[in-house]
Short mmCIF file of C-alpha atoms in Angstrom, two decimals:
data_model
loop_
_atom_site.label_atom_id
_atom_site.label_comp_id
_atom_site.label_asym_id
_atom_site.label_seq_id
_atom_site.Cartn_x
_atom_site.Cartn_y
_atom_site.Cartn_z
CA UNK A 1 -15.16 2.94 13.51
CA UNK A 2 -14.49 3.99 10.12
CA UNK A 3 -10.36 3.79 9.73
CA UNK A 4 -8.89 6.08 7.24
CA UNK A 5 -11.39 8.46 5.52
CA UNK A 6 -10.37 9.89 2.07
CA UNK A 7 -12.29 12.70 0.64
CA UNK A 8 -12.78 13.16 -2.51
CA UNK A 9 -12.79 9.82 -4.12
CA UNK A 10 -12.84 11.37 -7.35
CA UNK A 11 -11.68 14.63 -8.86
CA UNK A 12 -10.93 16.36 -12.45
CA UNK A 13 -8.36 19.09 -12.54
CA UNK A 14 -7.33 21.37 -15.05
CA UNK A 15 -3.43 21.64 -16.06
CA UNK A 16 -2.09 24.46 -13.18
CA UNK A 17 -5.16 24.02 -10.55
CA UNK A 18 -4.59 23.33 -7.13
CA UNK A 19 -6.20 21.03 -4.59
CA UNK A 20 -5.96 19.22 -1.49
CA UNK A 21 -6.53 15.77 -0.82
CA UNK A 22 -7.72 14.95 3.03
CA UNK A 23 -7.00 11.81 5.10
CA UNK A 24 -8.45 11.51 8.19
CA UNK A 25 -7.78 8.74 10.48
CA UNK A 26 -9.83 7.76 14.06
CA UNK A 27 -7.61 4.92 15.11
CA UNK A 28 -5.51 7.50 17.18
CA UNK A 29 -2.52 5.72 14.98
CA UNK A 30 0.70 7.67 14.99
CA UNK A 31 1.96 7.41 11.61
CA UNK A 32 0.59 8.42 8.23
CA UNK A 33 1.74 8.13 4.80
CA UNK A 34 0.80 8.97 1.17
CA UNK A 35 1.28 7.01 -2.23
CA UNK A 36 0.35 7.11 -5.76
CA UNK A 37 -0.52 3.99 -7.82
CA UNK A 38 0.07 4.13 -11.91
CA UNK A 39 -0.20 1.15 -14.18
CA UNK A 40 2.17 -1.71 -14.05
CA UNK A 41 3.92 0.96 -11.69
CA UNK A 42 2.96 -0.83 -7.96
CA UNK A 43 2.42 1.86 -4.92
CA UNK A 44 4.86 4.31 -4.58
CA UNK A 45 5.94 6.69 -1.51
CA UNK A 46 5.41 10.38 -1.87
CA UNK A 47 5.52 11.79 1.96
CA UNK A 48 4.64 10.17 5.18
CA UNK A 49 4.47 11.84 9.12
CA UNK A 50 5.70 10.26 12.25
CA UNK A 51 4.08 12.63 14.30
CA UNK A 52 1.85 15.62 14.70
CA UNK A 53 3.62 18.46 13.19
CA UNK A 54 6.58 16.16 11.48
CA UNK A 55 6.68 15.04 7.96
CA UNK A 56 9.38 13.74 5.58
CA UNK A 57 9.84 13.22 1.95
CA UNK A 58 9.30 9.54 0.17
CA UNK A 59 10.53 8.48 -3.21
CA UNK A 60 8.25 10.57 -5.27
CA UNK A 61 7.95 13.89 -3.38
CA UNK A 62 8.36 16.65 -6.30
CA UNK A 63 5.15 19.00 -6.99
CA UNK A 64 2.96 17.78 -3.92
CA UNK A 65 3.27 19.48 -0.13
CA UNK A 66 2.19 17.56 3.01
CA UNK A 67 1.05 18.98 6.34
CA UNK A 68 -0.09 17.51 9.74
CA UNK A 69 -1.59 20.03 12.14
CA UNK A 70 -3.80 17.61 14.04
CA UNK A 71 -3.07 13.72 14.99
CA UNK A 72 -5.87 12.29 12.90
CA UNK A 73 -5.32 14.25 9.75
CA UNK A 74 -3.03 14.49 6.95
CA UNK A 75 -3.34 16.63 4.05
CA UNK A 76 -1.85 16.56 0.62
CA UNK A 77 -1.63 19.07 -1.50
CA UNK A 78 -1.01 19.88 -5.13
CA UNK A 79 -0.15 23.48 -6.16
CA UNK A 80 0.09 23.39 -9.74
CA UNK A 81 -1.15 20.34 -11.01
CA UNK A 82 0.03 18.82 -14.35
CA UNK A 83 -1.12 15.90 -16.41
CA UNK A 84 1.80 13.84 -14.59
CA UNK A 85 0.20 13.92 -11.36
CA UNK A 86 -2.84 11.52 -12.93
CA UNK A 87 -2.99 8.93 -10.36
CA UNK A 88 -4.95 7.21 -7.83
CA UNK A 89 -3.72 8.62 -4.31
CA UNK A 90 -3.89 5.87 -1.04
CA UNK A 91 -3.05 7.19 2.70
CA UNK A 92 -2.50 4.74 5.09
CA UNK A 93 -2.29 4.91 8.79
CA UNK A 94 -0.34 2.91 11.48
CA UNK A 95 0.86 2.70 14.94
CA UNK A 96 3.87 2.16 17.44
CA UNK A 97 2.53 -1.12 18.78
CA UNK A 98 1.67 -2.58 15.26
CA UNK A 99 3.34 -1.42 12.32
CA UNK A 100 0.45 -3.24 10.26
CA UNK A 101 -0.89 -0.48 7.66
CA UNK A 102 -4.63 0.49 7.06
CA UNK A 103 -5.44 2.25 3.79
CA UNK A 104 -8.04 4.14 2.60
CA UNK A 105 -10.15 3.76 -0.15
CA UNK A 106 -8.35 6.11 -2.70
CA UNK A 107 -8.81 8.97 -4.56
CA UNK A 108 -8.53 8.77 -8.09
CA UNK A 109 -7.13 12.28 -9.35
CA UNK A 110 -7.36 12.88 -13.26
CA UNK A 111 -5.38 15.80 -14.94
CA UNK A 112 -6.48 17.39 -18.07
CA UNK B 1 16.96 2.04 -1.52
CA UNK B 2 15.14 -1.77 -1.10
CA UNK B 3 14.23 -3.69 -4.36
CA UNK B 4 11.01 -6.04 -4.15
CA UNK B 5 10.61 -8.59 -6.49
CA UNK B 6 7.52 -10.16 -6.78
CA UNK B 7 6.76 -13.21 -8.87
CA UNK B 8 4.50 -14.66 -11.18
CA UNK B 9 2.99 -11.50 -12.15
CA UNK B 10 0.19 -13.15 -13.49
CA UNK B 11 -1.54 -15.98 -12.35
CA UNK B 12 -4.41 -17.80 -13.26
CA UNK B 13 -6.25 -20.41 -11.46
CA UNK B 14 -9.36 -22.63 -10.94
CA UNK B 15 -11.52 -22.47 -8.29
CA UNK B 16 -10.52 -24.72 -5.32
CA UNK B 17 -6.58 -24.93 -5.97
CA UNK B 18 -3.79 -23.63 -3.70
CA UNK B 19 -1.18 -20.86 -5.02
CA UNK B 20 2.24 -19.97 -3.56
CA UNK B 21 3.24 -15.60 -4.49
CA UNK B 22 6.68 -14.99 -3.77
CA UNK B 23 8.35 -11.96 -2.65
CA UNK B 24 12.44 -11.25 -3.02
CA UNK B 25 13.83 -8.86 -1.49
CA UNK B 26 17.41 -7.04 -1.91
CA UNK B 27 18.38 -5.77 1.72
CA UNK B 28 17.78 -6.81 5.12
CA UNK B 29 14.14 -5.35 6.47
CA UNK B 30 12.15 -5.28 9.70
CA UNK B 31 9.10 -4.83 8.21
CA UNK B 32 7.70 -6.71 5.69
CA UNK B 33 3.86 -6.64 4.86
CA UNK B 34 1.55 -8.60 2.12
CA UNK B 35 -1.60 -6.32 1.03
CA UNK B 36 -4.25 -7.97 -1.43
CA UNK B 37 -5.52 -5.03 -3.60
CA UNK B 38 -9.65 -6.51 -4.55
CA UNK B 39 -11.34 -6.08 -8.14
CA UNK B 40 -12.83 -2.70 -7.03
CA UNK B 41 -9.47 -1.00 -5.91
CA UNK B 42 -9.18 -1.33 -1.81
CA UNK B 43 -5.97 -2.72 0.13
CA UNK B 44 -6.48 -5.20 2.53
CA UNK B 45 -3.70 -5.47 5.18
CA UNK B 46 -3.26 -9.13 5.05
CA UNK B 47 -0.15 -10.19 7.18
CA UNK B 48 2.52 -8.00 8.76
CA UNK B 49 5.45 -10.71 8.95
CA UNK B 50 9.22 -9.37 9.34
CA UNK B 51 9.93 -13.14 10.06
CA UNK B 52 8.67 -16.16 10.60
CA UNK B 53 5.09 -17.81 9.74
CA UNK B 54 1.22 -16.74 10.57
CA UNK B 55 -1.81 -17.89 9.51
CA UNK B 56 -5.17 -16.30 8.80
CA UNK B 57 -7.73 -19.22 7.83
CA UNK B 58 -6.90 -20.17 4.22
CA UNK B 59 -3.89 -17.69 4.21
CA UNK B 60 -0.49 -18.13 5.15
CA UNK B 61 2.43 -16.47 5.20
CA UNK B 62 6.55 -17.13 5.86
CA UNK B 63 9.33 -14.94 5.59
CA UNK B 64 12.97 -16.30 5.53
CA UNK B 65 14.60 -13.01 6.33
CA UNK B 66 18.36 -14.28 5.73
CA UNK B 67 17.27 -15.32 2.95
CA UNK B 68 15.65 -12.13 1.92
CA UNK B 69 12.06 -14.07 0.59
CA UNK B 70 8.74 -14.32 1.66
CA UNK B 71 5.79 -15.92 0.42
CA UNK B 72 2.24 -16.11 0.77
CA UNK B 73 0.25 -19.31 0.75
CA UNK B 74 -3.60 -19.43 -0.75
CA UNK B 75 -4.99 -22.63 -0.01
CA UNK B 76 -8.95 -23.76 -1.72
CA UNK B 77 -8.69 -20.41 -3.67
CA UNK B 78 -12.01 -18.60 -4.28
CA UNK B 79 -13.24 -16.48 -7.04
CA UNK B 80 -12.56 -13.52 -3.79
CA UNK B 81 -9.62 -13.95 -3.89
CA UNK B 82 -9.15 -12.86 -6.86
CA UNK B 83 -7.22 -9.42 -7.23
CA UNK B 84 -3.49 -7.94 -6.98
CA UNK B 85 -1.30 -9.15 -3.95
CA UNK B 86 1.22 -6.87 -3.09
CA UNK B 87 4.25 -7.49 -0.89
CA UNK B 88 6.27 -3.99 0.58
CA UNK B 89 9.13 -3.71 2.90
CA UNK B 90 11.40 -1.42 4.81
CA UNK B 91 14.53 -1.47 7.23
CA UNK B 92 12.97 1.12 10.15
CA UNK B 93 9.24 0.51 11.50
CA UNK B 94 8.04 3.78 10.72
CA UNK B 95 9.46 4.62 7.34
CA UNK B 96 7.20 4.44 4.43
CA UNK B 97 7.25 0.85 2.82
CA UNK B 98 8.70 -0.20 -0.70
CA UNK B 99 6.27 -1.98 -2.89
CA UNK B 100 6.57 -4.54 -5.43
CA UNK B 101 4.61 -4.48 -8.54
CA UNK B 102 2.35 -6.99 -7.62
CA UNK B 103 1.11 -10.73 -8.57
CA UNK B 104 -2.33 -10.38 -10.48
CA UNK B 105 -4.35 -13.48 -9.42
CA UNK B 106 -7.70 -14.36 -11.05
CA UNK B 107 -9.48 -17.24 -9.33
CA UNK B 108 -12.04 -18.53 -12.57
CA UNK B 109 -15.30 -20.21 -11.31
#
């Protein structure tokens, strides 16, 4: 059982590169959610999915996209990245019957 | 939207003594968790606790929620324990949570 799977863990970007970030979940938990850590800055919300093919903006949505085709994945993505976007990236998973989260390990995203 | 307070932010202890992390909060919530973030960068879940009290061995957790507060309890602290604990919130059970910045705790041998 290995919870919620982040791949990478580490990337370097160049200013105006894309990428996508993966999460992959096998808890069969409805709900999945994105954040980005900075310094002194705490986790912070950037879009999250209450279903398969739903997904909603958080507090930080400008420059990334989101999208849920499957249950156990959630993709973020990153069109045009700029040196703003330097972060590490969590997803988290949880469910109707126990709103508890469960993270992944992180990505940490630097861009140059 | 929700403000979360969380407070010391910096703590510093010796092995074997209890600590008490609080957690204010500005609206009313129905979901209110307590993560502990370790030296190498994972999030633990520790308690999901909207109200009332729960224990996990040597952790413990109450939340007063007319009273907007909540706080976590770390009895015999070990050098493990050591890390960020982070306290988030919302009003709906599915919406993303609001963090606080977090109480940095470092448990010295």
């Amino acid at each position: 059982n290995a919870g919620v799977t982040q791949t990478p863990k580490f990337r370097v970007l160049k200013t105006g590169q894309s990428m996508t970030l993966l999460c992959a979940q096998d808890m069969n938990h409805e709900y999945m959610y994105w954040y980005r850590q900075d310094p002194g800055m705490g986790l912070r919300l950037i879009h999250y999915s209450v279903g398969e093919g739903t997904t909603a903006k958080g507090e930080v949505p400008d420059g990334y996209n989101v999208s849920r085709l499957k249950k156990q994945n959630f993709l973020l993505g990153l069109e045009s990245a700029a040196p703003s976007q330097t972060s590490v990236y969590f997803c988290a998973s949880s469910s109707l019957s126990n709103y508890g989260y469960t993270f992944g390990s992180g990505t940490r995203l630097t861009v140059v | 939207g929700i403000q979360v307070e969380q407070s010391p932010p910096d703590l510093i202890l010796q092995e074997g003594a209890n600590s008490t992390l609080r957690c204010n909060f500005s609206d009313s919530v129905n979901n209110l968790q307590w993560f502990h973030q370790n030296p190498w960068g994972q999030l633990i879940n520790l308690f999901y606790i909207p109200s009332g009290t729960k224990q996990n061995g040597r952790l413990s957790a109450t939340t007063v929620a007319t009273e907007r507060y909540s706080l976590l309890y770390i009895s015999s602290s070990q050098t493990t324990d050591s890390g960020v604990y982070f306290c988030a919130v919302n009003r709906g059970g599915a919406d993303g949570l609001t963090f606080g910045k977090g109480t940095h705790l470092i448990i010295q041998p």
